[in-house]
DNA sequence: TACTTTATATACTTTGTAAATGTATTAATT
DNA sequence: AATTAATACATTTACAAAGTATATAAAGTA
């Protein structure tokens, strides 16, 4: 192997952090603001995914876990690498931005970004950011917002990957609390895929899956008949993995 | 964004080139040999995937296309990025190798590799290599051979991705000549998935797929009843994409 | 040459299972 | 009592699984 024209690149990791509020799918975005030094007015406001460059002695996966922990405080979270973005012009959008005037010229270098998506139970998570605003946004909105760099493309690819994977792998449960109702699970699948699912068949199918385990507790604090709660048993799922063929919903 | 501890990495692309010989799935491997300067004996012989580092002004995808063209002479080939490998110790295996004595120390640096897999009609392809042997190997064999670096892991991941994707996307046809028999197509799916498929139902299902188009020609040169030939029509497939739900086979 | 053998391609049928759809009842709150 | 959603069960329809039969080529054989 000829290493004579060896070329070195910046490497960063971007985390697409997905959450579910029992209605729609959300994603974590970090706000960027820049005030014009002369007038003091806010000139730029856009959003980025949660990202950071990797450290020299750090595995890619660990960088993603670090970023996730910095932003959510959470550990042992479902995290999956889905794509790497390395177009030579991927920071070109930034060139037209005033950002270039205030930040390190390092941005002008070539930057590779490895994309990860995280699935978290967002119901009780508090988001952290030392210097900028950070918040949840509906994914549908985020796809039309002004995102920095190629974060639009990264988000879209993360969503596509999630939509695909959720059909055959039991990852949807990562977005729900430990106990959930079948309606909540159905709403989640609908939010991810964008399709509506027939309730009767969805229930019938789920009830005969041995890894969807009913609990004695019932739903609480709702203004109608409370639903039975369930939890997902990963062990049973793995034991019965070969018996399955088609969709999980 | 703080860029004070900016870190630069080597970036390379590895291509997992898949082919099909109407019996089994094959993959392209490049042989590495090193002769002991003292005795002249071959000390090391192992195999790598087709890979090379990226150029400074080159998109990741283009690097993959370049590597593929250098090795096969082919253009306009199905190529898909499937994962990026960035463990800090991913070249550690090489440390125990005598290779380190004869090559640039650059290998000791951290190297990120972006994995792509290519699907080609291998029936009429000639492989190129200026300095080393290059050949097709059955994937099953390759998975137990001595592959360099973490190429074992990369190959396995490529195979997993192919196995998954082939269920819902019409990429299997990339491994066949333009015209093929239904038996060849069935054998291909069996080779990829490792499962046997019922011939009667496979045929019935395929014959009612409008994008599997029968041709007037028949199979030639076989010592039994010649089969009808078909081709895959991508336009029809795309037009009828929403009508589909389940497996493609 | 004529006939048989061999190997695979191809067609059609029956059966079992799961999805799609229709209808009814239950259990909580307001 | 009205409202809202949860839950149960039955019927119909579609498709996959599995059984059986026939067609068409080359190659072998009398």
XYZ file of C-alpha atoms (C1' of nucleotides) in Angstrom:
558
model
C 0.000 0.000 0.000
C 1.349 3.339 -1.041
C 1.102 5.925 1.688
C 2.959 8.698 -0.045
C 0.006 10.968 -0.473
C -1.412 10.247 2.918
C -4.112 12.696 3.778
C -5.424 13.586 7.215
C -8.980 14.622 8.006
C -10.942 16.025 10.887
C -13.344 13.463 12.258
C -16.446 14.273 14.237
C -19.497 12.395 15.422
C -23.049 13.682 15.138
C -25.765 12.179 17.308
C -29.342 12.206 16.101
C -31.161 11.838 19.417
C -34.723 10.620 18.926
C -37.495 10.774 21.507
C -41.228 10.138 21.584
C -43.810 12.172 23.499
C -46.655 9.639 22.944
C -47.786 11.680 19.959
C -44.916 12.299 17.613
C -41.265 11.616 17.067
C -38.869 14.332 18.254
C -35.208 15.094 17.823
C -32.686 17.075 19.857
C -31.290 20.191 18.201
C -28.797 22.720 19.496
C -29.381 26.354 18.668
C -26.583 28.510 17.313
C -26.778 32.285 17.598
C -24.424 35.010 16.567
C -24.827 38.684 17.388
C -23.429 41.293 15.050
C -20.622 43.023 17.026
C -21.676 46.436 15.661
C -25.428 46.499 16.184
C -25.753 43.762 18.794
C -28.555 42.253 16.755
C -28.866 38.535 16.273
C -27.831 37.879 12.720
C -27.738 34.120 12.599
C -29.864 31.561 14.268
C -29.775 28.018 13.099
C -29.582 24.541 14.531
C -27.180 21.657 14.650
C -27.360 18.062 15.733
C -25.531 17.146 18.919
C -21.993 16.632 17.689
C -18.356 16.946 18.551
C -15.052 15.881 17.140
C -13.515 12.645 18.331
C -10.514 12.426 20.579
C -7.303 10.846 19.478
C -7.500 7.873 21.803
C -11.247 7.419 21.587
C -13.212 4.814 19.638
C -15.942 6.179 17.373
C -18.632 4.466 19.424
C -17.253 5.939 22.611
C -17.289 9.422 21.147
C -20.971 8.965 20.385
C -21.666 7.735 23.926
C -19.749 10.677 25.329
C -21.736 13.194 23.308
C -24.978 11.535 24.317
C -24.046 11.572 27.975
C -22.945 15.200 27.827
C -26.308 16.205 26.400
C -28.700 13.955 28.302
C -26.805 12.615 31.305
C -27.878 9.157 30.211
C -25.802 6.008 29.889
C -26.541 2.535 28.503
C -28.610 3.957 25.721
C -29.435 2.447 22.365
C -27.023 3.974 19.905
C -26.315 2.926 16.363
C -23.968 4.129 13.688
C -25.886 4.649 10.457
C -23.669 6.494 7.963
C -20.566 8.577 7.414
C -20.653 11.853 5.559
C -17.541 12.848 3.730
C -18.311 14.998 0.759
C -15.561 17.504 0.116
C -18.082 20.351 0.083
C -20.030 19.332 3.145
C -19.023 22.400 5.127
C -19.420 24.669 2.096
C -22.808 25.883 3.305
C -20.960 27.339 6.217
C -18.770 29.406 3.902
C -21.544 31.871 3.226
C -22.130 32.230 6.898
C -20.779 34.894 9.151
C -19.774 32.075 11.448
C -16.571 31.813 9.564
C -15.584 35.204 10.856
C -15.795 34.223 14.472
C -14.641 30.682 14.662
C -11.500 28.745 14.215
C -10.385 28.382 10.645
C -10.408 24.651 11.285
C -13.893 24.653 9.872
C -12.481 25.268 6.452
C -10.595 21.993 6.633
C -12.198 18.857 5.423
C -14.392 17.279 8.076
C -15.731 13.749 8.070
C -18.731 13.132 10.262
C -19.853 9.754 11.473
C -23.587 9.724 12.152
C -25.147 7.875 15.074
C -28.728 7.813 16.169
C -29.863 7.348 19.751
C -33.254 6.210 20.967
C -34.171 7.419 24.411
C -37.181 7.468 26.684
C -37.544 11.224 26.603
C -40.317 11.442 29.201
C -37.975 12.185 32.077
C -34.829 13.498 30.426
C -33.326 16.917 30.997
C -31.127 18.295 28.225
C -27.805 20.009 28.945
C -25.881 22.687 27.132
C -23.305 25.002 28.691
C -23.308 27.744 26.094
C -26.343 27.430 23.839
C -30.002 26.505 23.848
C -30.858 22.874 23.363
C -34.317 21.432 22.947
C -36.607 18.818 21.455
C -38.173 19.497 18.071
C -40.735 17.463 16.157
C -38.856 15.563 13.483
C -41.286 16.780 10.837
C -40.462 20.370 11.768
C -36.741 19.743 12.001
C -36.748 18.460 8.440
C -37.821 21.894 7.235
C -35.779 24.014 9.641
C -32.485 25.727 8.906
C -29.928 23.156 9.980
C -26.194 23.793 9.789
C -23.785 22.026 7.462
C -25.364 18.925 5.941
C -27.299 18.135 9.095
C -30.492 18.075 7.064
C -29.179 15.168 5.065
C -27.839 13.458 8.184
C -31.187 13.727 9.945
C -33.035 12.393 6.916
C -30.703 9.424 6.658
C -31.052 8.686 10.374
C -34.817 8.731 10.024
C -34.721 6.442 6.999
C -32.521 4.007 8.874
C -34.791 4.061 11.906
C -37.872 3.484 9.754
C -36.265 0.486 8.153
C -34.793 -1.065 11.225
C -37.885 -0.737 13.368
C -39.642 -3.269 11.147
C -37.461 -6.197 12.069
C -35.548 -5.236 15.193
C -37.162 -4.573 18.575
C -35.757 -1.100 18.989
C -39.006 0.854 19.236
C -39.223 -0.050 22.916
C -36.155 2.078 23.562
C -38.329 5.126 22.939
C -40.941 4.133 25.517
C -40.914 3.880 29.309
C -40.458 0.387 30.652
C -44.228 -0.031 30.953
C -46.445 0.960 28.093
C -49.894 0.342 26.678
C -50.489 -1.268 23.325
C -52.024 1.972 22.092
C -48.857 3.839 22.979
C -46.822 1.251 21.142
C -49.103 1.529 18.137
C -48.891 5.321 18.152
C -45.131 5.031 18.263
C -44.997 2.746 15.233
C -47.356 5.093 13.436
C -45.229 8.113 14.320
C -42.096 6.441 13.034
C -43.485 4.977 9.841
C -46.090 7.612 9.029
C -48.660 4.920 8.305
C -51.794 4.161 10.240
C -52.143 0.669 11.648
C -55.347 -1.243 12.244
C -55.891 -1.382 15.969
C -57.641 -4.765 16.117
C -54.986 -6.598 14.160
C -52.169 -4.769 15.860
C -53.465 -5.891 19.254
C -54.111 -9.441 18.121
C -50.605 -9.712 16.723
C -48.909 -8.151 19.729
C -50.828 -10.258 22.252
C -49.503 -13.440 20.702
C -45.897 -12.254 20.806
C -44.399 -13.887 23.894
C -41.913 -11.076 24.455
C -44.674 -8.491 24.919
C -45.382 -9.316 28.543
C -48.555 -8.130 30.309
C -48.212 -6.643 33.785
C -50.637 -6.517 36.656
C -50.629 -2.726 36.813
C -53.012 -0.656 34.768
C -52.712 2.748 33.203
C -53.387 5.594 35.612
C -54.679 9.151 35.426
C -56.531 8.934 32.133
C -60.097 10.171 31.627
C -61.364 6.889 30.250
C -61.047 3.181 30.738
C -57.414 2.565 31.723
C -55.426 0.211 29.542
C -53.359 -2.757 30.574
C -49.621 -2.166 30.773
C -46.962 -4.299 29.118
C -43.201 -4.512 29.052
C -40.754 -5.856 26.508
C -38.689 -8.898 27.478
C -35.504 -8.939 25.445
C -34.474 -12.400 26.598
C -37.649 -13.985 25.329
C -37.259 -12.055 22.094
C -33.770 -13.394 21.499
C -34.813 -16.953 22.359
C -37.586 -16.848 19.789
C -35.689 -14.886 17.157
C -35.549 -17.656 14.534
C -39.267 -18.333 14.734
C -39.947 -14.949 13.212
C -39.953 -13.874 9.615
C -41.981 -10.788 8.831
C -42.682 -7.418 10.304
C -42.799 -6.719 13.999
C -46.065 -4.802 13.570
C -17.644 24.492 18.973
C -14.266 24.132 20.571
C -11.613 23.066 18.128
C -8.629 23.368 20.408
C -7.899 19.671 20.592
C -8.567 19.063 16.963
C -7.354 15.644 15.920
C -6.557 14.433 12.441
C -6.950 10.896 11.200
C -6.037 8.806 8.198
C -9.106 7.898 6.199
C -9.356 4.964 3.845
C -12.099 3.173 1.961
C -12.462 -0.599 1.792
C -14.587 -2.156 -0.932
C -16.216 -5.505 -0.350
C -16.762 -6.625 -3.939
C -19.387 -9.352 -4.165
C -19.972 -11.623 -7.151
C -22.053 -14.703 -7.919
C -20.985 -17.682 -10.037
C -24.511 -19.212 -10.218
C -23.628 -21.428 -7.277
C -22.269 -19.377 -4.429
C -21.473 -15.866 -3.345
C -17.876 -14.753 -3.832
C -15.759 -11.847 -2.724
C -12.618 -10.207 -4.093
C -9.524 -10.463 -1.932
C -6.013 -9.181 -2.521
C -3.121 -11.362 -1.443
C -0.271 -9.911 0.580
C 3.088 -11.642 0.667
C 6.305 -10.798 2.382
C 9.570 -12.629 1.907
C 12.105 -12.766 4.701
C 15.128 -10.747 3.433
C 17.514 -13.307 4.950
C 16.150 -16.636 3.784
C 14.005 -15.480 0.909
C 11.161 -17.573 2.256
C 7.626 -16.317 2.268
C 6.863 -15.515 5.862
C 3.534 -13.844 5.603
C 0.655 -14.468 3.328
C -2.693 -13.019 4.135
C -5.498 -11.201 2.393
C -7.094 -7.791 2.393
C -10.210 -6.294 0.936
C -9.768 -3.928 -1.976
C -8.954 -0.670 -0.235
C -7.046 2.559 -0.461
C -6.849 5.831 1.369
C -8.935 8.733 0.122
C -7.532 11.754 -1.624
C -7.787 15.199 -0.172
C -10.178 16.537 -2.800
C -12.167 13.352 -3.230
C -15.608 12.503 -1.913
C -15.882 9.253 0.006
C -18.208 7.787 -2.616
C -15.803 8.716 -5.376
C -12.938 7.042 -3.588
C -14.991 3.854 -3.496
C -15.805 4.135 -7.200
C -12.143 4.737 -7.974
C -11.039 1.653 -6.062
C -13.705 -0.432 -7.754
C -12.703 0.781 -11.193
C -9.004 0.187 -10.508
C -9.727 -3.408 -9.551
C -12.409 -4.381 -12.050
C -12.356 -1.773 -14.799
C -16.087 -1.368 -14.256
C -18.094 1.817 -13.912
C -21.736 2.494 -13.026
C -21.764 -0.270 -10.488
C -23.999 -0.724 -7.474
C -22.028 0.518 -4.511
C -23.244 1.239 -1.027
C -21.629 2.532 2.108
C -22.467 0.251 5.014
C -20.311 1.183 8.012
C -17.264 3.012 9.266
C -14.663 1.325 11.404
C -12.785 3.518 13.810
C -11.656 1.577 16.833
C -8.386 2.904 18.169
C -6.867 -0.574 18.083
C -8.097 -1.573 14.651
C -4.609 -1.766 13.199
C -3.224 -3.435 16.336
C -3.325 -6.857 14.697
C -0.786 -5.508 12.272
C 1.599 -4.674 15.109
C 2.558 -8.300 15.567
C 3.227 -8.595 11.898
C 6.503 -8.280 10.164
C 4.782 -5.914 7.805
C 5.576 -3.127 10.152
C 9.230 -3.572 9.383
C 8.831 -2.936 5.713
C 6.167 -0.332 5.378
C 5.672 3.279 6.196
C 5.188 4.024 9.829
C 1.964 5.689 8.820
C 0.275 2.397 9.568
C 0.850 2.968 13.221
C -1.261 6.105 13.068
C -4.928 5.887 13.647
C -6.803 4.877 10.531
C -10.519 5.196 9.943
C -11.962 2.987 7.243
C -15.253 3.563 5.520
C -16.701 0.308 4.242
C -18.540 0.006 0.923
C -19.888 -3.064 -0.750
C -20.203 -3.497 -4.491
C -22.418 -5.924 -6.364
C -21.145 -6.890 -9.783
C -21.968 -9.368 -12.500
C -18.765 -11.321 -12.123
C -19.302 -13.606 -15.110
C -17.221 -11.510 -17.455
C -15.004 -9.443 -15.191
C -11.236 -9.491 -15.146
C -9.542 -8.429 -11.938
C -6.529 -6.110 -11.915
C -3.620 -5.732 -9.548
C -0.264 -4.233 -10.422
C 1.801 -5.690 -7.587
C -0.075 -8.519 -5.921
C -2.405 -11.401 -6.614
C -6.094 -10.672 -6.650
C -8.883 -13.210 -6.963
C -12.394 -14.293 -6.153
C -12.982 -16.357 -3.014
C -16.167 -17.994 -1.776
C -17.535 -15.785 0.970
C -17.869 -18.766 3.288
C -14.155 -19.463 2.883
C -13.160 -15.826 3.206
C -14.884 -15.678 6.570
C -12.440 -18.240 7.917
C -9.312 -17.053 6.119
C -6.555 -14.916 7.557
C -7.632 -11.408 6.672
C -5.560 -8.357 7.548
C -6.520 -5.665 10.060
C -10.202 -5.910 10.974
C -11.197 -6.962 7.477
C -12.867 -10.036 8.919
C -15.270 -7.808 10.809
C -15.764 -5.549 7.803
C -16.596 -8.461 5.535
C -19.044 -9.891 8.069
C -20.789 -6.560 8.420
C -21.001 -6.143 4.642
C -22.546 -9.579 4.362
C -25.067 -8.834 7.117
C -26.036 -5.617 5.390
C -26.436 -7.351 2.040
C -28.562 -10.107 3.590
C -30.852 -7.552 5.133
C -31.143 -5.239 2.198
C -31.762 -7.908 -0.381
C -35.121 -8.644 1.249
C -36.702 -5.328 0.415
C -34.551 -3.684 -2.231
C -34.071 -5.067 -5.751
C -30.302 -5.257 -5.572
C -29.856 -8.974 -6.158
C -30.166 -8.377 -9.903
C -26.890 -6.455 -9.804
C -25.157 -9.795 -9.259
C -26.694 -11.423 -12.329
C -26.295 -10.879 -16.067
C -29.027 -8.821 -17.659
C -30.917 -11.986 -18.619
C -31.375 -14.730 -16.085
C -33.582 -17.705 -15.357
C -35.804 -17.930 -12.327
C -33.726 -20.826 -11.059
C -30.606 -18.691 -11.212
C -32.395 -15.968 -9.313
C -33.560 -18.466 -6.725
C -30.068 -19.882 -6.326
C -28.773 -16.367 -5.821
C -31.252 -15.615 -3.053
C -30.406 -18.941 -1.470
C -26.691 -18.217 -1.667
C -27.119 -14.834 -0.041
C -29.520 -15.795 2.710
C -28.341 -19.356 3.322
C -31.939 -20.593 3.327
C -33.579 -22.860 0.819
C -36.615 -21.532 -0.970
C -39.563 -23.514 -2.274
C -39.294 -23.558 -6.029
C -42.999 -23.678 -6.840
C -43.935 -20.763 -4.640
C -40.864 -18.792 -5.615
C -41.792 -19.055 -9.267
C -45.435 -18.250 -8.670
C -44.479 -15.138 -6.714
C -41.911 -13.939 -9.216
C -44.167 -14.478 -12.218
C -46.738 -12.112 -10.798
C -44.175 -9.375 -10.172
C -44.550 -6.978 -13.101
C -40.913 -5.883 -12.968
C -39.643 -9.424 -13.627
C -40.093 -9.302 -17.374
C -40.067 -12.456 -19.522
C -38.037 -12.397 -22.737
C -38.462 -14.287 -25.952
C -35.030 -15.891 -25.740
C -34.479 -19.143 -23.931
C -31.562 -20.515 -22.022
C -28.909 -22.087 -24.230
C -26.287 -24.791 -23.928
C -27.782 -26.766 -21.071
C -28.259 -30.518 -21.141
C -31.928 -30.413 -20.285
C -35.050 -28.431 -21.022
C -33.927 -24.814 -21.402
C -35.521 -22.281 -19.126
C -37.179 -19.026 -20.078
C -35.061 -15.909 -19.572
C -36.153 -12.793 -17.710
C -34.821 -9.365 -17.037
C -35.415 -6.868 -14.249
C -37.146 -3.595 -15.168
C -36.203 -0.944 -12.655
C -38.710 1.590 -13.947
C -41.635 -0.719 -13.385
C -40.255 -1.545 -9.963
C -40.137 2.098 -8.933
C -43.602 2.774 -10.302
C -45.078 -0.029 -8.232
C -42.950 0.537 -5.144
C -45.795 1.577 -2.815
C -47.897 -1.450 -3.703
C -45.365 -3.655 -1.984
C -44.961 -4.489 1.669
C -43.208 -7.754 2.344
C -40.213 -9.698 1.138
C -39.054 -9.693 -2.433
C -38.741 -13.493 -2.351
C -33.319 -43.803 -36.599
C -36.398 -44.554 -32.886
C -37.039 -45.017 -28.370
C -35.817 -44.529 -23.479
C -33.623 -42.160 -19.781
C -32.417 -38.168 -17.264
C -32.737 -33.623 -15.691
C -34.938 -29.754 -15.093
C -38.751 -26.415 -16.268
C -43.428 -25.377 -15.712
C -48.433 -25.699 -14.486
C -52.158 -26.479 -11.570
C -54.446 -27.783 -7.100
C -55.339 -28.145 -2.191
C -54.563 -26.755 2.436
C -53.199 -23.949 6.240
C -52.312 -19.500 8.287
C -52.490 -14.793 8.835
C -54.165 -10.314 7.528
C -58.310 -7.420 6.536
C -62.639 -6.232 7.889
C -67.222 -6.243 10.589
C -69.542 -5.922 14.937
C -70.194 -5.830 19.888
C -69.097 -5.173 24.679
C -66.490 -3.338 28.786
C -64.644 -0.002 32.090
C -63.204 4.055 33.374
C -64.157 9.539 33.773
C -67.035 13.712 33.273
C -76.349 9.281 31.098
C -72.790 10.613 27.912
C -68.190 10.107 26.401
C -63.962 7.898 25.334
C -61.106 4.499 24.571
C -60.043 -0.566 25.658
C -61.001 -5.125 24.591
C -63.149 -9.313 22.543
C -64.730 -12.144 18.962
C -66.421 -13.476 14.256
C -66.203 -13.430 9.237
C -64.026 -12.771 4.986
C -60.111 -12.515 2.002
C -55.390 -13.062 0.532
C -51.396 -15.380 0.361
C -47.954 -18.738 1.597
C -47.116 -23.816 2.150
C -47.349 -28.094 0.343
C -49.084 -31.915 -3.012
C -49.263 -33.611 -7.703
C -48.780 -33.711 -12.662
C -46.941 -32.603 -17.161
C -43.569 -30.483 -20.711
C -39.238 -30.097 -23.142
C -34.743 -30.340 -23.971
C -30.177 -33.348 -24.348
C -28.007 -37.661 -23.990
C -27.880 -42.567 -23.902
C -29.208 -47.011 -26.169
C -31.068 -50.707 -29.180
